[in-house]
mmCIF file of C-alpha atoms in Angstrom:
data_model
loop_
_atom_site.group_PDB
_atom_site.id
_atom_site.type_symbol
_atom_site.label_atom_id
_atom_site.label_comp_id
_atom_site.label_asym_id
_atom_site.label_seq_id
_atom_site.Cartn_x
_atom_site.Cartn_y
_atom_site.Cartn_z
ATOM 1 C CA MET A 1 0.023 0.057 0.067
ATOM 2 C CA GLN A 2 1.393 3.374 -0.962
ATOM 3 C CA ALA A 3 0.641 5.944 1.702
ATOM 4 C CA ARG A 4 0.964 9.868 1.769
ATOM 5 C CA VAL A 5 2.375 12.157 4.415
ATOM 6 C CA VAL A 6 2.354 15.883 4.407
ATOM 7 C CA VAL A 7 4.965 17.722 6.265
ATOM 8 C CA PHE A 8 5.313 21.754 7.073
ATOM 9 C CA PRO A 9 6.249 23.943 9.843
ATOM 10 C CA VAL A 10 3.435 25.275 11.675
ATOM 11 C CA LYS A 11 5.145 27.270 14.483
ATOM 12 C CA GLY A 12 8.679 28.182 15.129
ATOM 13 C CA ARG A 13 10.661 24.679 15.036
ATOM 14 C CA ALA A 14 7.298 22.718 15.299
ATOM 15 C CA TRP A 15 6.380 20.835 12.154
ATOM 16 C CA CYS A 16 3.326 19.022 11.225
ATOM 17 C CA PHE A 17 3.468 15.450 9.847
ATOM 18 C CA ALA A 18 0.192 14.109 8.872
ATOM 19 C CA PHE A 19 -1.661 11.441 6.987
ATOM 20 C CA PRO A 20 -4.624 12.539 4.638
ATOM 21 C CA ARG A 21 -7.846 11.362 6.451
ATOM 22 C CA ALA A 22 -8.361 8.800 3.639
ATOM 23 C CA SER A 23 -4.992 7.165 3.913
ATOM 24 C CA ALA A 24 -5.338 7.135 7.729
ATOM 25 C CA ALA A 25 -8.827 5.468 7.591
ATOM 26 C CA ALA A 26 -7.361 2.766 5.257
ATOM 27 C CA ALA A 27 -4.720 1.903 7.620
ATOM 28 C CA GLY A 28 -6.987 1.854 10.574
ATOM 29 C CA ALA A 29 -9.221 -0.406 8.556
ATOM 30 C CA SER A 30 -6.195 -2.623 7.641
ATOM 31 C CA ALA A 31 -5.027 -2.732 11.224
ATOM 32 C CA ALA A 32 -8.544 -3.471 12.922
ATOM 33 C CA GLY A 33 -9.329 -6.315 10.377
ATOM 34 C CA ALA A 34 -12.970 -7.087 11.091
ATOM 35 C CA GLY A 35 -13.243 -4.401 13.662
ATOM 36 C CA GLY A 36 -15.426 -2.220 11.799
ATOM 37 C CA GLY A 37 -18.779 -3.947 12.482
ATOM 38 C CA ALA A 38 -19.494 -5.079 8.911
ATOM 39 C CA LEU A 39 -18.493 -8.768 9.578
ATOM 40 C CA PRO A 40 -19.609 -10.814 12.578
ATOM 41 C CA PRO A 41 -17.405 -10.281 15.690
ATOM 42 C CA PRO A 42 -14.460 -12.920 15.930
ATOM 43 C CA THR A 43 -15.275 -15.714 18.555
ATOM 44 C CA LEU A 44 -12.778 -17.469 21.041
ATOM 45 C CA ARG A 45 -12.964 -20.415 18.652
ATOM 46 C CA ASP A 46 -11.898 -18.409 15.452
ATOM 47 C CA LEU A 47 -9.017 -17.393 17.641
ATOM 48 C CA TRP A 48 -8.043 -20.628 18.756
ATOM 49 C CA ARG A 49 -8.287 -21.910 15.068
ATOM 50 C CA GLY A 50 -5.983 -18.916 14.249
ATOM 51 C CA ILE A 51 -3.360 -19.503 16.667
ATOM 52 C CA THR A 52 -3.178 -23.367 16.342
ATOM 53 C CA SER A 53 -3.152 -23.268 12.438
ATOM 54 C CA GLY A 54 0.122 -24.462 11.143
ATOM 55 C CA GLY A 55 2.590 -22.242 9.076
ATOM 56 C CA ARG A 56 2.299 -19.289 11.366
ATOM 57 C CA THR A 57 5.185 -17.933 13.295
ATOM 58 C CA ALA A 58 5.065 -17.049 16.909
ATOM 59 C CA PRO A 59 4.748 -13.229 16.410
ATOM 60 C CA GLU A 60 1.999 -13.762 13.878
ATOM 61 C CA LYS A 61 0.196 -15.733 16.529
ATOM 62 C CA ALA A 62 0.575 -12.980 19.141
ATOM 63 C CA GLU A 63 -0.453 -10.486 16.762
ATOM 64 C CA SER A 64 -3.696 -12.564 16.085
ATOM 65 C CA VAL A 65 -4.382 -12.429 19.907
ATOM 66 C CA VAL A 66 -3.732 -8.714 19.996
ATOM 67 C CA ASP A 67 -5.931 -8.015 17.116
ATOM 68 C CA PHE A 68 -8.735 -10.068 18.779
ATOM 69 C CA VAL A 69 -8.492 -8.018 22.048
ATOM 70 C CA ALA A 70 -8.249 -4.861 20.000
ATOM 71 C CA ASP A 71 -11.461 -5.799 18.029
ATOM 72 C CA LYS A 72 -13.177 -6.570 21.453
ATOM 73 C CA MET A 73 -12.280 -3.163 22.795
ATOM 74 C CA ASN A 74 -13.225 -1.258 19.774
ATOM 75 C CA ARG A 75 -16.734 -2.783 19.772
ATOM 76 C CA ALA A 76 -17.230 -2.163 23.340
ATOM 77 C CA TRP A 77 -16.175 1.416 22.795
ATOM 78 C CA ILE A 78 -18.681 2.053 19.875
ATOM 79 C CA GLY A 79 -21.390 0.616 22.138
ATOM 80 C CA PHE A 80 -20.363 2.969 24.991
ATOM 81 C CA GLY A 81 -20.558 5.881 22.355
ATOM 82 C CA SER A 82 -24.262 5.004 21.145
ATOM 83 C CA ALA A 83 -25.457 4.700 24.768
ATOM 84 C CA PRO A 84 -28.265 7.227 25.984
ATOM 85 C CA GLU A 85 -26.994 10.611 27.022
ATOM 86 C CA GLY A 86 -26.648 10.854 30.790
ATOM 87 C CA SER A 87 -26.084 7.057 31.422
ATOM 88 C CA MET A 88 -22.938 5.817 32.847
ATOM 89 C CA LYS A 89 -21.602 4.607 29.791
ATOM 90 C CA SER A 90 -22.201 7.825 27.982
ATOM 91 C CA ARG A 91 -20.100 9.568 30.816
ATOM 92 C CA ILE A 92 -17.258 7.040 30.590
ATOM 93 C CA HIS A 93 -17.217 7.717 26.768
ATOM 94 C CA SER A 94 -16.983 11.471 27.153
ATOM 95 C CA PHE A 95 -14.320 10.921 29.729
ATOM 96 C CA GLY A 96 -12.342 8.622 27.476
ATOM 97 C CA LEU A 97 -12.771 11.447 24.572
ATOM 98 C CA LYS A 98 -11.111 13.973 26.908
ATOM 99 C CA LEU A 99 -8.145 11.569 27.418
ATOM 100 C CA LEU A 100 -7.894 10.797 23.951
ATOM 101 C CA SER A 101 -7.637 14.402 23.222
ATOM 102 C CA ARG A 102 -4.325 14.702 25.240
ATOM 103 C CA VAL A 103 -2.661 11.846 22.732
ATOM 104 C CA ARG A 104 0.324 13.374 21.209
ATOM 105 C CA PRO A 105 0.054 13.693 17.404
ATOM 106 C CA SER A 106 3.144 11.803 16.489
ATOM 107 C CA GLU A 107 1.486 8.846 18.194
ATOM 108 C CA VAL A 108 -1.449 9.204 15.833
ATOM 109 C CA LEU A 109 1.080 9.479 12.936
ATOM 110 C CA LEU A 110 2.957 6.403 13.700
ATOM 111 C CA LYS A 111 0.002 4.225 14.593
ATOM 112 C CA SER A 112 -1.083 4.910 10.939
ATOM 113 C CA VAL A 113 2.095 3.456 9.441
ATOM 114 C CA THR A 114 0.982 -0.065 9.332
ATOM 115 C CA LYS A 115 2.681 -3.292 8.252
ATOM 116 C CA ASP A 116 0.863 -2.980 4.592
ATOM 117 C CA VAL A 117 2.637 0.333 3.922
ATOM 118 C CA SER A 118 5.239 -0.475 1.495
ATOM 119 C CA GLY A 119 5.791 2.944 -0.234
ATOM 120 C CA LEU A 120 5.599 6.583 1.072
ATOM 121 C CA GLU A 121 5.127 9.968 -0.649
ATOM 122 C CA ILE A 122 6.369 12.826 1.259
ATOM 123 C CA VAL A 123 4.688 16.001 0.451
ATOM 124 C CA HIS A 124 6.586 19.126 1.756
ATOM 125 C CA PRO A 125 7.002 22.721 1.033
ATOM 126 C CA ALA A 126 9.496 23.398 -2.086
ATOM 127 C CA SER A 127 11.361 26.120 -0.073
ATOM 128 C CA ILE A 128 12.432 23.502 2.654
ATOM 129 C CA ASN A 129 15.409 21.164 1.595
ATOM 130 C CA SER A 130 14.436 17.699 0.858
ATOM 131 C CA ARG A 131 17.221 15.904 3.065
ATOM 132 C CA LEU A 132 15.982 18.009 6.119
ATOM 133 C CA VAL A 133 12.327 16.751 5.777
ATOM 134 C CA ARG A 134 13.329 12.941 5.456
ATOM 135 C CA ARG A 135 15.814 13.764 8.543
ATOM 136 C CA ARG A 136 12.906 14.776 10.451
ATOM 137 C CA LEU A 137 10.880 11.733 9.813
ATOM 138 C CA ARG A 138 13.773 9.501 10.602
ATOM 139 C CA HIS A 139 14.123 11.452 13.952
ATOM 140 C CA ILE A 140 10.331 10.899 14.503
ATOM 141 C CA ALA A 141 10.649 7.159 13.722
ATOM 142 C CA VAL A 142 13.879 6.507 16.077
ATOM 143 C CA ARG A 143 12.580 8.668 18.969
ATOM 144 C CA GLY A 144 8.967 6.946 18.662
ATOM 145 C CA ALA A 145 10.577 3.454 18.880
ATOM 146 C CA SER A 146 12.310 4.306 21.829
ATOM 147 C CA VAL A 147 9.723 6.429 23.730
ATOM 148 C CA HIS A 148 6.740 3.913 22.817
ATOM 149 C CA LYS A 149 8.868 0.735 23.712
ATOM 150 C CA LYS A 150 9.498 2.331 27.255
ATOM 151 C CA PHE A 151 5.607 3.133 27.670
ATOM 152 C CA LEU A 152 4.623 -0.074 26.367
ATOM 153 C CA TYR A 153 6.537 -1.892 29.032
ATOM 154 C CA GLY A 154 5.194 0.378 31.500
ATOM 155 C CA SER A 155 1.587 -0.184 30.750
ATOM 156 C CA VAL A 156 2.184 -3.835 30.651
ATOM 157 C CA CYS A 157 3.482 -3.755 34.217
ATOM 158 C CA LEU A 158 0.473 -1.622 35.316
ATOM 159 C CA LEU A 159 -2.170 -4.155 33.916
ATOM 160 C CA PRO A 160 -1.757 -6.545 37.013
ATOM 161 C CA ILE A 161 -2.177 -3.675 39.448
ATOM 162 C CA THR A 162 -5.170 -2.124 37.663
ATOM 163 C CA SER A 163 -6.957 -5.625 37.531
ATOM 164 C CA VAL A 164 -7.427 -5.286 41.232
ATOM 165 C CA PHE A 165 -10.192 -2.888 40.689
ATOM 166 C CA THR A 166 -12.591 -5.744 39.199
ATOM 167 C CA VAL A 167 -13.588 -6.415 42.598
ATOM 168 C CA LEU A 168 -15.560 -3.013 42.669
ATOM 169 C CA PRO A 169 -19.042 -3.166 41.230
ATOM 170 C CA LEU A 170 -18.029 -0.213 38.794
ATOM 171 C CA PRO A 171 -16.676 -0.760 35.308
ATOM 172 C CA ASN A 172 -13.056 -1.231 35.877
ATOM 173 C CA ILE A 173 -12.041 1.797 33.723
ATOM 174 C CA PRO A 174 -8.342 2.190 35.023
ATOM 175 C CA PHE A 175 -7.610 -1.389 33.658
ATOM 176 C CA PHE A 176 -9.399 -0.924 30.195
ATOM 177 C CA TRP A 177 -7.487 2.516 29.937
ATOM 178 C CA VAL A 178 -4.243 0.910 30.429
ATOM 179 C CA LEU A 179 -4.875 -2.193 28.203
ATOM 180 C CA PHE A 180 -5.945 0.280 25.413
ATOM 181 C CA ARG A 181 -2.796 2.511 26.266
ATOM 182 C CA ALA A 182 -0.767 -0.621 25.953
ATOM 183 C CA TYR A 183 -2.120 -1.559 22.795
ATOM 184 C CA SER A 184 -1.786 1.941 21.393
ATOM 185 C CA HIS A 185 1.943 1.945 22.346
ATOM 186 C CA TRP A 186 2.343 -1.314 20.858
ATOM 187 C CA ARG A 187 0.937 -0.097 17.415
ATOM 188 C CA ALA A 188 3.126 3.037 17.668
ATOM 189 C CA LEU A 189 6.247 1.065 18.319
ATOM 190 C CA GLN A 190 5.227 -1.064 15.095
ATOM 191 C CA GLY A 191 4.794 2.042 13.185
ATOM 192 C CA SER A 192 7.923 3.534 14.101
ATOM 193 C CA GLU A 193 9.815 0.537 13.165
ATOM 194 C CA ARG A 194 8.195 0.556 9.718
ATOM 195 C CA LEU A 195 8.697 4.319 9.161
ATOM 196 C CA GLN A 196 12.528 3.654 9.863
ATOM 197 C CA LEU A 197 12.521 1.040 7.094
ATOM 198 C CA LEU A 198 10.522 3.353 4.687
ATOM 199 C CA VAL A 199 12.706 6.469 5.092
ATOM 200 C CA SER A 200 16.002 4.529 5.171
ATOM 201 C CA ASP A 201 18.551 5.425 2.506
ATOM 202 C CA ARG A 202 20.331 2.180 2.840
ATOM 203 C CA SER A 203 19.249 -0.179 -0.176
ATOM 204 C CA ASP A 204 20.274 -3.177 1.884
ATOM 205 C CA GLN A 205 17.397 -2.607 4.072
ATOM 206 C CA TRP A 206 14.812 -2.446 1.161
ATOM 207 C CA LYS A 207 14.977 -6.109 0.712
ATOM 208 C CA VAL A 208 12.154 -6.622 3.368
ATOM 209 C CA LEU A 209 9.843 -4.581 1.166
ATOM 210 C CA GLU A 210 11.134 -6.365 -2.034
ATOM 211 C CA LYS A 211 9.731 -9.411 -0.663
ATOM 212 C CA GLU A 212 6.530 -8.121 0.543
ATOM 213 C CA VAL A 213 5.944 -6.294 -2.847
ATOM 214 C CA GLY A 214 6.530 -9.747 -4.736
ATOM 215 C CA SER A 215 8.455 -10.775 -7.532
ATOM 216 C CA GLY A 216 8.084 -10.308 -11.181
ATOM 217 C CA LYS A 217 7.140 -13.013 -13.646
ATOM 218 C CA ASP A 218 10.784 -13.910 -14.395
ATOM 219 C CA GLY A 219 11.602 -14.414 -10.735
ATOM 220 C CA ASN A 220 13.221 -10.979 -10.167
ATOM 221 C CA PRO A 221 12.150 -8.281 -7.944
ATOM 222 C CA SER A 222 9.394 -6.392 -9.591
ATOM 223 C CA GLU A 223 9.945 -2.629 -10.953
ATOM 224 C CA ASN A 224 8.527 -1.062 -7.939
ATOM 225 C CA ALA A 225 10.912 -2.888 -5.639
ATOM 226 C CA ARG A 226 13.914 -1.967 -7.207
ATOM 227 C CA HIS A 227 13.220 1.857 -6.462
ATOM 228 C CA SER A 228 13.295 3.508 -2.753
ATOM 229 C CA PRO A 229 10.144 3.308 -0.925
ATOM 230 C CA TRP A 230 10.244 6.777 -0.286
ATOM 231 C CA LYS A 231 9.272 9.612 -2.903
ATOM 232 C CA LEU A 232 9.649 13.421 -1.942
ATOM 233 C CA GLN A 233 7.288 15.792 -3.479
ATOM 234 C CA PRO A 234 7.984 19.273 -3.074
ATOM 235 C CA SER A 235 4.745 21.709 -3.075
ATOM 236 C CA LYS A 236 4.731 25.183 -4.333
ATOM 237 C CA LYS A 237 1.159 25.287 -3.174
ATOM 238 C CA LEU A 238 2.330 24.823 0.485
ATOM 239 C CA ASP A 239 4.886 27.485 0.326
ATOM 240 C CA GLU A 240 2.113 29.902 -0.692
ATOM 241 C CA PHE A 241 0.123 28.829 2.422
ATOM 242 C CA LEU A 242 3.390 29.349 4.673
ATOM 243 C CA GLU A 243 3.742 33.142 3.321
ATOM 244 C CA ARG A 244 0.991 33.846 5.919
ATOM 245 C CA ARG A 245 2.729 32.128 8.846
ATOM 246 C CA ASN A 246 3.533 34.719 11.571
ATOM 247 C CA SER A 247 6.883 34.205 13.012
ATOM 248 C CA ASP A 248 5.776 33.983 16.905
ATOM 249 C CA GLU A 249 2.150 32.704 16.680
ATOM 250 C CA GLY A 250 2.724 30.436 13.723
ATOM 251 C CA LEU A 251 -0.039 29.350 11.409
ATOM 252 C CA ASP A 252 -3.298 31.024 12.306
ATOM 253 C CA CYS A 253 -6.603 28.872 12.179
ATOM 254 C CA ASP A 254 -7.859 29.938 8.651
ATOM 255 C CA THR A 255 -4.693 29.106 7.089
ATOM 256 C CA ILE A 256 -4.596 25.555 8.741
ATOM 257 C CA SER A 257 -8.283 25.149 7.684
ATOM 258 C CA ARG A 258 -7.288 26.023 4.074
ATOM 259 C CA ILE A 259 -4.311 23.462 4.202
ATOM 260 C CA CYS A 260 -6.508 20.842 5.787
ATOM 261 C CA LYS A 261 -8.977 21.227 3.101
ATOM 262 C CA GLU A 262 -6.430 21.150 0.419
ATOM 263 C CA TYR A 263 -4.833 17.949 1.463
ATOM 264 C CA ASP A 264 -7.547 16.183 3.292
ATOM 265 C CA LEU A 265 -6.100 16.439 6.775
ATOM 266 C CA ASP A 266 -7.581 16.312 10.099
ATOM 267 C CA LYS A 267 -7.365 20.027 11.582
ATOM 268 C CA ILE A 268 -7.584 18.762 15.335
ATOM 269 C CA ASP A 269 -4.383 16.819 14.805
ATOM 270 C CA VAL A 270 -2.495 19.641 12.834
ATOM 271 C CA LEU A 271 -3.579 22.297 15.639
ATOM 272 C CA LYS A 272 -2.051 19.813 18.328
ATOM 273 C CA TYR A 273 1.075 20.113 16.505
ATOM 274 C CA ARG A 274 0.849 23.787 16.579
ATOM 275 C CA ASP A 275 0.031 24.007 20.241
ATOM 276 C CA LEU A 276 2.526 21.501 21.646
ATOM 277 C CA PRO A 277 4.352 22.856 24.766
#
């Protein structure tokens, strides 16, 4: 799958790295599998068949378990959102939305880089050096791998502690929140490792992608696999938007809205990049 990321400075040294909403939705659907509600929810029997079938590696079996749990959590979250207003489930959903609004936008970006992404189109202002843009993306990937690995281990360690609250008559919100954060950090960790591979300048690391893209009829790597997985696209249109940037306040909301409309970006995520402390 070919993905597209739009890169541009929003305020001072703060840059925005955002996937178009269509690409992010496709990545989310790919990662969730049957979690969209169009298919019946997977059962424990389905999970057991998946992890006991031959020909699957241990990481693939572990991923099946993670996807199964994530599907159950996603369906439960949708149910909470459709609960009557004022009910306990509705209040929990509102509280969860407030917590989610505090998630850093870089985590959202990394979670969108799924294992199905085999190529990356990088759109950036033409006035910015392409090497600097790719270097920034590599920095996000390397830093994300370190940060989310640490928080993943921390979340997993907290799971046994928060499970104690199951004795209470109320829903065990701390346990499910920590479980969700563990899954989110795991997804971001996978995405950071994938992004490092996609923006690497070492051709020997592209062999992994060559195997995934497939081989031609003659047994040799396909035409797409011979080229680098990243493609830089300087945009003069972005430069026109950046001309309205204030040196102190950065891009105003009106300019950000126009950029989001032009490139189909989520305005909330872009504003998070601008308003980061």
